[in-house]
Short mmCIF file of C-alpha atoms and ligand atoms in Angstrom, two decimals:
data_model
loop_
_atom_site.label_atom_id
_atom_site.label_comp_id
_atom_site.label_asym_id
_atom_site.label_seq_id
_atom_site.Cartn_x
_atom_site.Cartn_y
_atom_site.Cartn_z
CA UNK A 1 -122.60 218.74 -39.99
CA UNK A 2 -119.25 216.96 -39.66
CA UNK A 3 -118.84 215.27 -36.64
CA UNK A 4 -115.47 215.29 -34.53
CA UNK A 5 -114.45 211.99 -33.55
CA UNK A 6 -113.03 212.04 -29.94
CA UNK A 7 -109.09 211.54 -29.70
CA UNK A 8 -108.01 208.42 -29.01
CA UNK A 9 -105.02 208.33 -26.22
CA UNK A 10 -104.38 204.98 -24.31
CA UNK A 11 -106.12 205.55 -20.93
CA UNK A 12 -103.36 206.19 -17.92
CA UNK A 13 -104.20 203.94 -15.43
CA UNK A 14 -105.89 205.34 -12.10
CA UNK A 15 -103.03 207.35 -9.64
CA UNK A 16 -103.72 205.96 -6.17
CA UNK A 17 -102.29 206.38 -3.14
CA UNK A 18 -100.88 203.50 -0.77
CA UNK A 19 -103.14 203.83 2.10
CA UNK A 20 -105.89 203.48 -0.30
CA UNK A 21 -104.30 200.18 -2.16
CA UNK A 22 -106.84 197.62 -0.71
CA UNK A 23 -109.71 199.69 -2.76
CA UNK A 24 -108.09 198.42 -5.71
CA UNK A 25 -106.81 194.82 -5.25
CA UNK A 26 -106.19 193.33 -8.89
CA UNK A 27 -106.59 196.51 -10.60
CA UNK A 28 -103.55 197.79 -12.97
CA UNK A 29 -103.15 201.47 -11.12
CA UNK A 30 -100.04 203.88 -10.49
CA UNK A 31 -98.37 205.31 -7.85
CA UNK A 32 -96.37 208.03 -7.39
CA UNK A 33 -93.58 207.96 -4.93
CA UNK A 34 -89.82 207.84 -4.03
CA UNK A 35 -87.83 204.87 -3.75
CA UNK A 36 -87.08 204.18 -0.10
CA UNK A 37 -85.15 201.11 -0.37
CA UNK A 38 -84.32 198.32 -2.90
CA UNK A 39 -83.24 194.89 -2.89
CA UNK A 40 -82.17 192.72 -5.39
CA UNK A 41 -81.50 189.57 -6.45
CA UNK A 42 -80.43 188.80 -10.27
CA UNK A 43 -83.70 188.55 -12.35
CA UNK A 44 -85.65 190.13 -9.90
CA UNK A 45 -85.98 193.22 -7.77
CA UNK A 46 -88.29 194.61 -4.99
CA UNK A 47 -88.40 198.62 -5.03
CA UNK A 48 -89.85 199.76 -1.96
CA UNK A 49 -92.07 202.42 -2.69
CA UNK A 50 -92.90 205.49 -0.32
CA UNK A 51 -95.25 208.25 -0.88
CA UNK A 52 -95.94 209.72 2.33
CA UNK A 53 -99.30 207.59 3.00
CA UNK A 54 -97.35 204.41 3.29
CA UNK A 55 -94.74 202.02 1.94
CA UNK A 56 -95.54 199.63 -1.16
CA UNK A 57 -93.13 196.74 -1.59
CA UNK A 58 -92.96 196.51 -5.58
CA UNK A 59 -92.03 193.22 -7.32
CA UNK A 60 -90.11 193.67 -10.81
CA UNK A 61 -89.16 190.56 -12.73
CA UNK A 62 -87.34 190.91 -15.59
CA UNK A 63 -88.77 188.70 -18.04
CA UNK A 64 -92.09 190.81 -17.60
CA UNK A 65 -90.54 194.13 -17.96
CA UNK A 66 -88.78 195.91 -21.13
CA UNK A 67 -85.02 195.78 -20.75
CA UNK A 68 -84.10 199.35 -19.83
CA UNK A 69 -87.19 199.64 -17.39
CA UNK A 70 -85.71 196.83 -15.45
CA UNK A 71 -82.23 198.19 -15.29
CA UNK A 72 -83.24 201.47 -14.46
CA UNK A 73 -85.35 200.04 -11.82
CA UNK A 74 -82.21 197.71 -10.34
CA UNK A 75 -79.81 200.70 -10.52
CA UNK A 76 -81.94 203.15 -9.06
CA UNK A 77 -80.68 205.45 -6.09
CA UNK A 78 -82.27 205.85 -2.44
CA UNK A 79 -84.63 208.48 -2.79
CA UNK A 80 -85.03 208.81 -6.50
CA UNK A 81 -88.70 209.88 -7.37
CA UNK A 82 -90.84 207.50 -9.87
CA UNK A 83 -94.07 206.50 -11.05
CA UNK A 84 -94.74 202.83 -10.86
CA UNK A 85 -97.35 201.23 -13.04
CA UNK A 86 -98.83 197.71 -11.44
CA UNK A 87 -101.34 195.30 -10.39
CA UNK A 88 -102.10 195.53 -6.63
CA UNK A 89 -101.96 191.94 -5.15
CA UNK A 90 -102.64 190.60 -1.17
CA UNK A 91 -99.85 189.45 0.09
CA UNK A 92 -100.23 188.84 3.77
CA UNK A 93 -96.26 189.02 4.46
CA UNK A 94 -95.45 192.37 3.22
CA UNK A 95 -95.99 195.43 5.49
CA UNK A 96 -99.36 196.90 4.59
CA UNK A 97 -100.81 193.51 3.49
CA UNK A 98 -100.51 194.17 -0.60
CA UNK A 99 -97.62 194.23 -2.83
CA UNK A 100 -97.26 195.63 -6.60
CA UNK A 101 -96.21 193.80 -9.42
CA UNK A 102 -94.55 196.11 -11.74
CA UNK A 103 -95.94 196.56 -15.03
CA UNK A 104 -94.16 199.95 -15.75
CA UNK A 105 -92.10 202.53 -14.34
CA UNK A 106 -91.15 206.59 -14.91
CA UNK A 107 -87.92 207.87 -13.36
CA UNK A 108 -88.81 211.42 -12.52
CA UNK A 109 -85.64 212.21 -11.13
CA UNK A 110 -82.39 209.82 -10.22
CA UNK A 111 -80.70 210.83 -7.33
CA UNK A 112 -76.79 210.56 -8.58
CA UNK A 113 -74.22 208.30 -7.10
CA UNK A 114 -71.94 211.10 -6.92
CA UNK A 115 -73.99 213.00 -4.40
CA UNK A 116 -75.83 210.44 -2.76
CA UNK A 117 -79.21 210.62 -0.37
CA UNK A 118 -77.27 211.87 2.76
CA UNK A 119 -79.49 209.64 5.48
CA UNK A 120 -78.45 205.91 4.87
CA UNK A 121 -79.96 203.11 6.31
CA UNK A 122 -77.01 202.91 9.13
CA UNK A 123 -76.78 204.91 12.06
CA UNK A 124 -76.53 208.53 12.18
CA UNK A 125 -75.79 211.29 15.13
CA UNK A 126 -78.77 213.23 16.12
CA UNK A 127 -76.83 216.70 15.28
CA UNK A 128 -76.66 215.18 11.51
CA UNK A 129 -80.02 214.49 11.61
CA UNK A 130 -81.08 217.28 12.61
CA UNK A 131 -79.04 219.41 10.28
CA UNK A 132 -80.81 217.13 7.87
CA UNK A 133 -84.17 217.56 9.20
CA UNK A 134 -85.56 218.57 5.57
CA UNK A 135 -85.11 215.17 4.57
CA UNK A 136 -85.10 213.43 7.91
CA UNK A 137 -89.08 214.00 7.99
CA UNK A 138 -88.87 211.03 5.38
CA UNK A 139 -87.87 208.48 7.38
CA UNK A 140 -90.59 205.87 8.84
CA UNK A 141 -90.22 206.72 12.12
CA UNK A 142 -89.97 210.35 11.74
CA UNK A 143 -93.43 210.29 9.79
CA UNK A 144 -95.01 208.41 12.40
CA UNK A 145 -94.91 211.20 15.43
CA UNK A 146 -95.94 214.03 12.58
CA UNK A 147 -98.61 211.78 11.68
CA UNK A 148 -99.49 211.28 15.46
CA UNK A 149 -98.79 215.17 15.96
CA UNK A 150 -101.84 215.52 13.43
CA UNK A 151 -104.17 213.39 15.15
CA UNK A 152 -103.76 214.99 18.48
CA UNK A 153 -104.28 218.65 16.64
CA UNK A 154 -107.25 216.88 14.95
CA UNK A 155 -108.81 215.50 18.28
CA UNK A 156 -108.07 218.89 20.30
CA UNK A 157 -110.24 220.69 17.55
CA UNK A 158 -112.66 218.12 16.93
CA UNK A 159 -112.98 218.15 20.97
CA UNK A 160 -113.34 221.89 21.15
CA UNK A 161 -115.73 222.56 18.13
CA UNK A 162 -118.10 219.80 19.51
CA UNK A 163 -118.37 220.96 22.94
CA UNK A 164 -119.49 224.58 22.10
CA UNK A 165 -115.84 226.68 22.37
CA UNK A 166 -115.67 229.25 19.20
CA UNK A 167 -112.29 229.70 17.96
CA UNK A 168 -110.75 232.89 18.42
CA UNK A 169 -107.39 233.36 17.60
CA UNK A 170 -105.20 235.85 19.28
CA UNK A 171 -101.97 238.01 18.19
CA UNK A 172 -98.52 236.81 17.54
CA UNK A 173 -97.22 240.27 18.15
CA UNK A 174 -97.97 241.69 21.61
CA UNK A 175 -97.34 244.64 23.93
CA UNK A 176 -96.90 242.58 27.00
CA UNK A 177 -95.84 239.90 28.79
CA UNK A 178 -98.35 237.12 29.73
CA UNK A 179 -96.36 234.63 31.63
CA UNK A 180 -93.42 236.72 32.78
CA UNK A 181 -91.19 239.12 31.54
CA UNK A 182 -87.71 236.96 31.65
CA UNK A 183 -88.94 234.64 28.72
CA UNK A 184 -89.81 237.49 26.05
CA UNK A 185 -88.36 237.48 22.45
CA UNK A 186 -88.61 241.12 21.67
CA UNK A 187 -88.92 242.08 18.05
CA UNK A 188 -88.13 245.58 16.38
CA UNK A 189 -91.84 246.89 15.03
CA UNK A 190 -92.10 250.22 13.20
CA UNK A 191 -90.67 253.68 14.28
CA UNK A 192 -88.03 251.55 16.79
CA UNK A 193 -91.19 250.63 18.48
CA UNK A 194 -90.27 247.17 20.53
CA UNK A 195 -93.33 244.26 20.52
CA UNK A 196 -92.99 240.46 21.86
CA UNK A 197 -93.93 237.48 20.26
CA UNK A 198 -96.58 235.72 22.33
CA UNK A 199 -95.94 233.58 25.59
CA UNK A 200 -99.51 232.57 25.59
CA UNK A 201 -102.58 233.70 23.87
CA UNK A 202 -104.63 233.79 27.36
CA UNK A 203 -105.20 237.25 28.04
CA UNK A 204 -106.88 237.91 24.66
CA UNK A 205 -108.69 234.71 24.88
CA UNK A 206 -110.38 235.91 28.19
CA UNK A 207 -111.40 239.15 26.48
CA UNK A 208 -113.00 236.46 23.63
CA UNK A 209 -114.47 234.48 26.55
CA UNK A 210 -116.32 237.61 28.08
CA UNK A 211 -117.75 238.01 24.19
CA UNK A 212 -118.35 234.32 22.96
CA UNK A 213 -118.64 232.31 26.82
CA UNK A 214 -116.59 229.56 25.70
CA UNK A 215 -113.46 230.27 23.29
CA UNK A 216 -110.40 228.39 22.37
CA UNK A 217 -107.23 229.61 20.45
CA UNK A 218 -104.45 227.23 19.02
CA UNK A 219 -101.46 228.98 17.58
CA UNK A 220 -97.64 229.33 17.77
CA UNK A 221 -95.98 230.56 21.11
CA UNK A 222 -92.79 231.57 22.35
CA UNK A 223 -90.75 231.33 25.00
CA UNK A 224 -86.90 232.96 25.52
CA UNK A 225 -86.04 230.45 28.47
CA UNK A 226 -82.44 229.68 27.89
CA UNK A 227 -83.47 225.99 28.91
CA UNK A 228 -81.33 222.88 27.12
CA UNK A 229 -83.92 219.94 28.32
CA UNK A 230 -86.13 217.47 26.43
CA UNK A 231 -89.31 219.24 27.10
CA UNK A 232 -88.51 222.61 25.85
CA UNK A 233 -88.86 224.34 22.71
CA UNK A 234 -88.39 228.17 21.71
CA UNK A 235 -91.48 228.04 19.67
CA UNK A 236 -94.34 225.72 20.29
CA UNK A 237 -97.96 225.11 19.46
CA UNK A 238 -100.35 225.79 22.45
CA UNK A 239 -104.00 225.38 22.27
CA UNK A 240 -105.86 227.47 24.57
CA UNK A 241 -109.80 227.06 25.86
CA UNK A 242 -111.03 229.84 28.17
CA UNK A 243 -114.34 229.86 29.38
CA UNK A 244 -116.48 232.52 31.21
CA UNK A 245 -118.21 231.72 34.45
CA UNK A 246 -115.82 229.07 34.97
CA UNK A 247 -114.09 228.09 38.36
CA UNK A 248 -111.06 225.84 38.81
CA UNK A 249 -113.31 222.45 38.87
CA UNK A 250 -114.35 223.46 35.48
CA UNK A 251 -111.20 223.84 34.37
CA UNK A 252 -109.85 220.80 35.61
CA UNK A 253 -112.63 218.67 34.25
CA UNK A 254 -112.48 220.16 30.64
CA UNK A 255 -108.68 219.14 30.97
CA UNK A 256 -109.66 215.79 32.00
CA UNK A 257 -112.04 215.55 29.54
CA UNK A 258 -109.68 216.86 26.36
CA UNK A 259 -106.92 214.25 27.43
CA UNK A 260 -109.38 211.02 27.70
CA UNK A 261 -109.90 212.44 23.93
CA UNK A 262 -107.10 212.67 22.56
CA UNK A 263 -105.99 209.41 23.57
CA UNK A 264 -109.06 207.97 22.53
CA UNK A 265 -108.24 209.21 18.94
CA UNK A 266 -104.86 208.20 18.62
CA UNK A 267 -105.79 205.16 19.71
CA UNK A 268 -108.14 204.21 17.28
CA UNK A 269 -106.48 206.14 14.28
CA UNK A 270 -102.79 205.99 14.82
CA UNK A 271 -102.36 202.17 15.73
CA UNK A 272 -99.79 201.80 12.82
CA UNK A 273 -98.02 204.73 13.91
CA UNK A 274 -97.46 203.78 17.33
CA UNK A 275 -96.58 199.90 16.44
CA UNK A 276 -93.74 201.78 14.01
CA UNK A 277 -92.70 203.53 16.93
CA UNK A 278 -92.66 200.68 19.39
CA UNK A 279 -95.22 202.25 21.60
CA UNK A 280 -96.23 200.27 24.65
CA UNK A 281 -100.26 200.91 23.48
CA UNK A 282 -101.20 199.67 26.85
CA UNK A 283 -100.21 202.63 28.48
CA UNK A 284 -102.21 204.52 26.83
CA UNK A 285 -105.24 202.06 27.04
CA UNK A 286 -105.53 202.76 30.68
CA UNK A 287 -105.49 206.64 30.54
CA UNK A 288 -109.56 206.81 31.76
CA UNK A 289 -111.05 209.43 33.62
CA UNK A 290 -110.92 209.95 36.85
CA UNK A 291 -107.27 210.94 36.74
CA UNK A 292 -105.37 211.22 40.04
CA UNK A 293 -105.64 214.49 41.87
CA UNK A 294 -103.06 216.16 44.44
CA UNK A 295 -102.68 219.14 46.19
CA UNK A 296 -99.21 220.74 45.71
CA UNK A 297 -98.71 220.63 49.51
CA UNK A 298 -99.25 216.60 48.84
CA UNK A 299 -96.83 216.73 45.95
CA UNK A 300 -93.75 218.46 48.00
CA UNK A 301 -94.38 215.75 51.01
CA UNK A 302 -94.14 213.29 47.90
CA UNK A 303 -91.32 214.58 46.57
CA UNK A 304 -89.73 215.08 49.92
CA UNK A 305 -90.02 211.27 50.83
CA UNK A 306 -88.60 210.35 47.17
CA UNK A 307 -85.78 212.81 47.99
CA UNK A 308 -86.47 215.84 46.55
CA UNK A 309 -84.60 218.82 47.53
CA UNK A 310 -88.01 220.73 46.79
CA UNK A 311 -88.85 223.49 50.13
CA UNK A 312 -92.61 224.50 50.01
CA UNK A 313 -92.90 227.41 48.02
CA UNK A 314 -90.46 226.10 45.34
CA UNK A 315 -91.84 225.60 41.63
CA UNK A 316 -91.15 221.94 40.65
CA UNK A 317 -88.11 221.38 38.16
CA UNK A 318 -88.16 218.69 35.42
CA UNK A 319 -87.04 216.09 38.02
CA UNK A 320 -89.12 216.56 40.28
CA UNK A 321 -91.76 216.32 37.62
CA UNK A 322 -90.84 212.89 36.63
CA UNK A 323 -90.21 211.50 40.02
CA UNK A 324 -94.13 212.35 40.45
CA UNK A 325 -94.99 210.77 37.66
CA UNK A 326 -92.92 207.89 37.09
CA UNK A 327 -94.82 205.37 38.80
CA UNK A 328 -98.55 206.63 37.94
CA UNK A 329 -100.73 204.91 35.48
CA UNK A 330 -102.78 207.95 34.32
CA UNK A 331 -102.22 211.82 34.56
CA UNK A 332 -101.95 213.60 38.12
CA UNK A 333 -103.90 217.15 38.32
CA UNK A 334 -101.95 219.13 41.02
CA UNK A 335 -103.59 222.21 42.27
CA UNK A 336 -102.93 225.12 44.77
CA UNK A 337 -99.46 226.10 44.06
CA UNK A 338 -98.02 228.88 46.02
CA UNK A 339 -99.32 232.47 44.31
CA UNK A 340 -95.29 233.25 44.36
CA UNK A 341 -94.46 230.83 42.01
CA UNK A 342 -97.35 231.43 39.52
CA UNK A 343 -98.03 234.20 36.96
CA UNK A 344 -100.18 237.86 38.18
CA UNK A 345 -103.13 236.65 36.69
CA UNK A 346 -104.10 233.76 39.16
CA UNK A 347 -107.11 233.86 41.46
CA UNK A 348 -106.03 232.98 45.52
CA UNK A 349 -108.09 230.01 46.82
CA UNK A 350 -110.49 232.38 49.41
CA UNK A 351 -109.23 229.95 52.07
CA UNK A 352 -105.85 230.11 51.75
CA UNK A 353 -104.93 233.46 49.93
CA UNK A 354 -101.24 232.03 49.62
CA UNK A 355 -101.90 229.69 47.29
CA UNK A 356 -103.42 230.28 43.42
CA UNK A 357 -106.34 228.29 42.29
CA UNK A 358 -104.22 226.89 39.64
CA UNK A 359 -103.63 223.44 38.08
CA UNK A 360 -101.16 221.84 36.14
CA UNK A 361 -101.65 218.15 34.72
CA UNK A 362 -98.48 216.12 34.60
CA UNK A 363 -98.52 213.41 31.98
CA UNK A 364 -97.67 209.68 33.38
CA UNK A 365 -94.46 207.45 32.77
CA UNK A 366 -92.46 210.77 33.85
CA UNK A 367 -93.26 213.13 31.16
CA UNK A 368 -94.43 215.67 33.17
CA UNK A 369 -96.39 219.02 32.91
CA UNK A 370 -98.38 219.13 29.51
CA UNK A 371 -101.20 221.44 30.47
CA UNK A 372 -101.33 224.40 33.08
CA UNK A 373 -104.21 226.96 34.01
CA UNK A 374 -106.69 227.84 36.46
CA UNK A 375 -109.07 230.46 37.58
CA UNK A 376 -108.38 233.99 36.66
CA UNK A 377 -108.73 237.42 39.11
CA UNK A 378 -111.77 239.15 38.28
CA UNK A 379 -111.83 241.76 41.08
CA UNK A 380 -110.07 245.04 39.73
CA UNK A 381 -108.61 246.18 42.62
CA UNK A 382 -106.71 242.70 43.60
CA UNK A 383 -105.53 242.58 39.66
CA UNK A 384 -104.01 246.13 39.76
CA UNK A 385 -102.19 244.99 43.10
CA UNK A 386 -100.82 242.35 41.24
CA UNK A 387 -99.74 243.88 37.99
CA UNK A 388 -97.62 246.63 40.37
CA UNK A 389 -96.23 243.79 42.66
CA UNK A 390 -95.07 241.91 39.12
CA UNK A 391 -93.61 245.10 38.30
CA UNK A 392 -95.94 245.08 34.65
CA UNK A 393 -96.76 248.36 33.13
CA UNK A 394 -100.32 249.05 33.98
CA UNK A 395 -100.57 250.95 30.52
CA UNK A 396 -100.17 247.93 28.74
CA UNK A 397 -102.83 246.23 30.65
CA UNK A 398 -105.46 248.84 30.19
CA UNK A 399 -107.47 246.87 28.03
CA UNK A 400 -107.39 243.80 30.13
CA UNK A 401 -108.36 245.55 33.23
CA UNK A 402 -111.47 247.06 31.17
CA UNK A 403 -112.68 243.32 31.39
CA UNK A 404 -112.93 243.55 35.18
CA UNK A 405 -114.70 246.91 34.91
CA UNK A 406 -117.28 245.62 32.18
CA UNK A 407 -118.97 242.61 33.24
CA UNK A 408 -116.23 240.69 35.33
CA UNK A 409 -117.29 236.95 36.22
CA UNK A 410 -115.06 234.29 37.48
CA UNK A 411 -113.58 232.64 34.42
CA UNK A 412 -110.87 229.91 33.81
CA UNK A 413 -109.09 227.92 31.22
CA UNK A 414 -105.61 226.72 30.49
CA UNK A 415 -102.86 225.85 27.83
CA UNK A 416 -101.77 222.66 26.68
CA UNK A 417 -98.36 222.25 24.82
CA UNK A 418 -99.00 220.34 21.46
CA UNK A 419 -95.14 218.78 21.48
CA UNK A 420 -95.44 217.75 25.08
CA UNK A 421 -98.63 215.98 24.63
CA UNK A 422 -96.93 214.34 21.22
CA UNK A 423 -93.96 213.01 22.98
CA UNK A 424 -96.15 211.23 25.92
CA UNK A 425 -98.40 209.70 22.97
CA UNK A 426 -95.70 208.56 21.11
CA UNK A 427 -93.30 207.77 23.89
CA UNK A 428 -90.50 209.89 22.75
CA UNK A 429 -86.92 211.00 24.62
CA UNK A 430 -86.86 214.08 23.60
CA UNK A 431 -89.49 217.02 22.32
CA UNK A 432 -87.31 217.83 19.44
CA UNK A 433 -89.13 214.92 17.17
CA UNK A 434 -92.47 216.23 17.87
CA UNK A 435 -92.50 219.26 15.53
CA UNK A 436 -90.92 219.27 11.81
CA UNK A 437 -89.09 222.06 12.23
CA UNK A 438 -88.14 222.50 15.91
CA UNK A 439 -86.73 225.88 17.63
CA UNK A 440 -84.58 225.33 20.34
CA UNK A 441 -81.52 227.32 22.35
CA UNK A 442 -79.36 226.16 20.03
CA UNK A 443 -81.25 225.18 16.92
CA UNK A 444 -82.69 227.34 14.42
CA UNK A 445 -81.76 225.79 11.34
CA UNK A 446 -82.84 224.33 8.61
O1 4AD B 1 -97.68 226.13 32.11
P1 4AD B 1 -97.84 227.52 30.65
O2 4AD B 1 -96.95 228.60 30.98
O3 4AD B 1 -99.18 228.38 30.92
C1 4AD B 1 -99.66 229.16 30.07
O4 4AD B 1 -99.12 229.92 29.33
C2 4AD B 1 -101.11 229.84 30.47
N1 4AD B 1 -101.10 231.35 29.84
C3 4AD B 1 -102.01 228.94 29.65
C4 4AD B 1 -103.33 229.55 29.69
O5 4AD B 1 -103.87 229.07 31.01
N2 4AD B 1 -104.12 229.66 28.85
O6 4AD B 1 -97.74 226.67 29.53
C5 4AD B 1 -99.06 226.28 29.21
C6 4AD B 1 -98.29 224.61 28.38
C7 4AD B 1 -97.48 223.70 29.80
O7 4AD B 1 -98.00 223.03 30.12
C8 4AD B 1 -96.72 222.96 28.47
O8 4AD B 1 -97.35 221.83 28.08
C9 4AD B 1 -96.46 224.00 27.20
O9 4AD B 1 -97.62 225.16 27.29
N3 4AD B 1 -95.19 224.79 27.65
C10 4AD B 1 -94.26 224.25 26.60
N4 4AD B 1 -93.85 223.27 25.54
C11 4AD B 1 -92.73 223.52 24.78
N5 4AD B 1 -91.46 224.22 25.23
C12 4AD B 1 -91.80 225.10 26.17
N6 4AD B 1 -90.64 225.67 26.48
C13 4AD B 1 -93.05 225.11 26.99
N7 4AD B 1 -93.59 225.93 28.38
C14 4AD B 1 -94.82 225.38 27.92
MG1 MG B 2 -96.81 226.08 33.71
#
């Protein structure tokens, strides 16, 4: 029989990512990415290559390369895409600890000089950057923030998955309000039916908790708040745990544990990103249990003493939250708000029915509320009364009332806004940078 001889093609070097460079010291490999920056001086040039996992300084020497390769690299424009082949060398002075000695390069797409990459290293205004958000996320700082966001989300999931919670996701199209009717986005459904984008998965989460014991949902939520503050998005991601047979104290304990866990993970895995952001990590290192605890009454006293106009019975504004937390080294759990400022579902304190068994967790350094939650009403008659008092349509809540007819139990949970948490972890001025494509009062593009 005729034997088939294997085809001989020159082996292409192994494709690696910049994050993996340490494993390939001394090897010739290729890295596919984009030109982040370029320095040149006569017979040598230094393309900075980014590939999404890191930035690698490459060293291209004229005498070591074919003429056209060196000229192509030397004249390359910012954010052109290219694949560089070269040898990885340890270099203490380089960011990341390595450099690549260029042996070859393939330009995939060259950005033309006539229409250069719009975000140059010079300063741009926020509006300009937000209009170019689809490109801005390539920048080092934005990239670092979004990687911290990923870490926070992973930590959240790992925490709940390893503490007996089942993930049961809740719907986005909902027939009724959860957090009050004033901040709903209506959507035209079929046959002129109007539904709303969810404000919170909580009500469905309560049904899920009665079926599974401990559950969480995690998804986008929507608020038609016309607030133009550094803390508000109209679309944000919220993680919400809910537990059957749980009290306000259980809710507080889980909230505290979750935050300590998230901070631990961010410190463990995202030091490089925190350094890019020039985050003072000592502030995060001091986040340990137990957190501060304070009643709403005491919070009002503290605010009044610091010159706030707040009266007992009012809700805290952003400025109040900042005043309450600017001098703290760790979060504070504020509980027992007046029922009148809280949603319809809060269980009243049996000793003081005018206050609700609810808690807000306020982050330190002035970041303010990152978690809101508490214990839910489980008595049918009281719940009906509250639904009526809040002017909510009973028909829409029939299924929710069933949870109090068929095995009602004390239960509770909370919601944590991912972007508020990321903003605090990264030490940011404004929440808009914590999500790839923010939706705000005056921004729905790109
Ligand atoms: O305090 P909120 O409104 O609570 C609820 O929605 C409850 N149903 C949650 C529950 O008990 N399952 O919102 C919870 C958190 C806030 O603490 C904040 O972190 C975040 O959601 N949040 C926002 N984040 C960004 N932009 C907004 N407009 C936000 N509104 C709330
Ligand atoms: Mg709240």
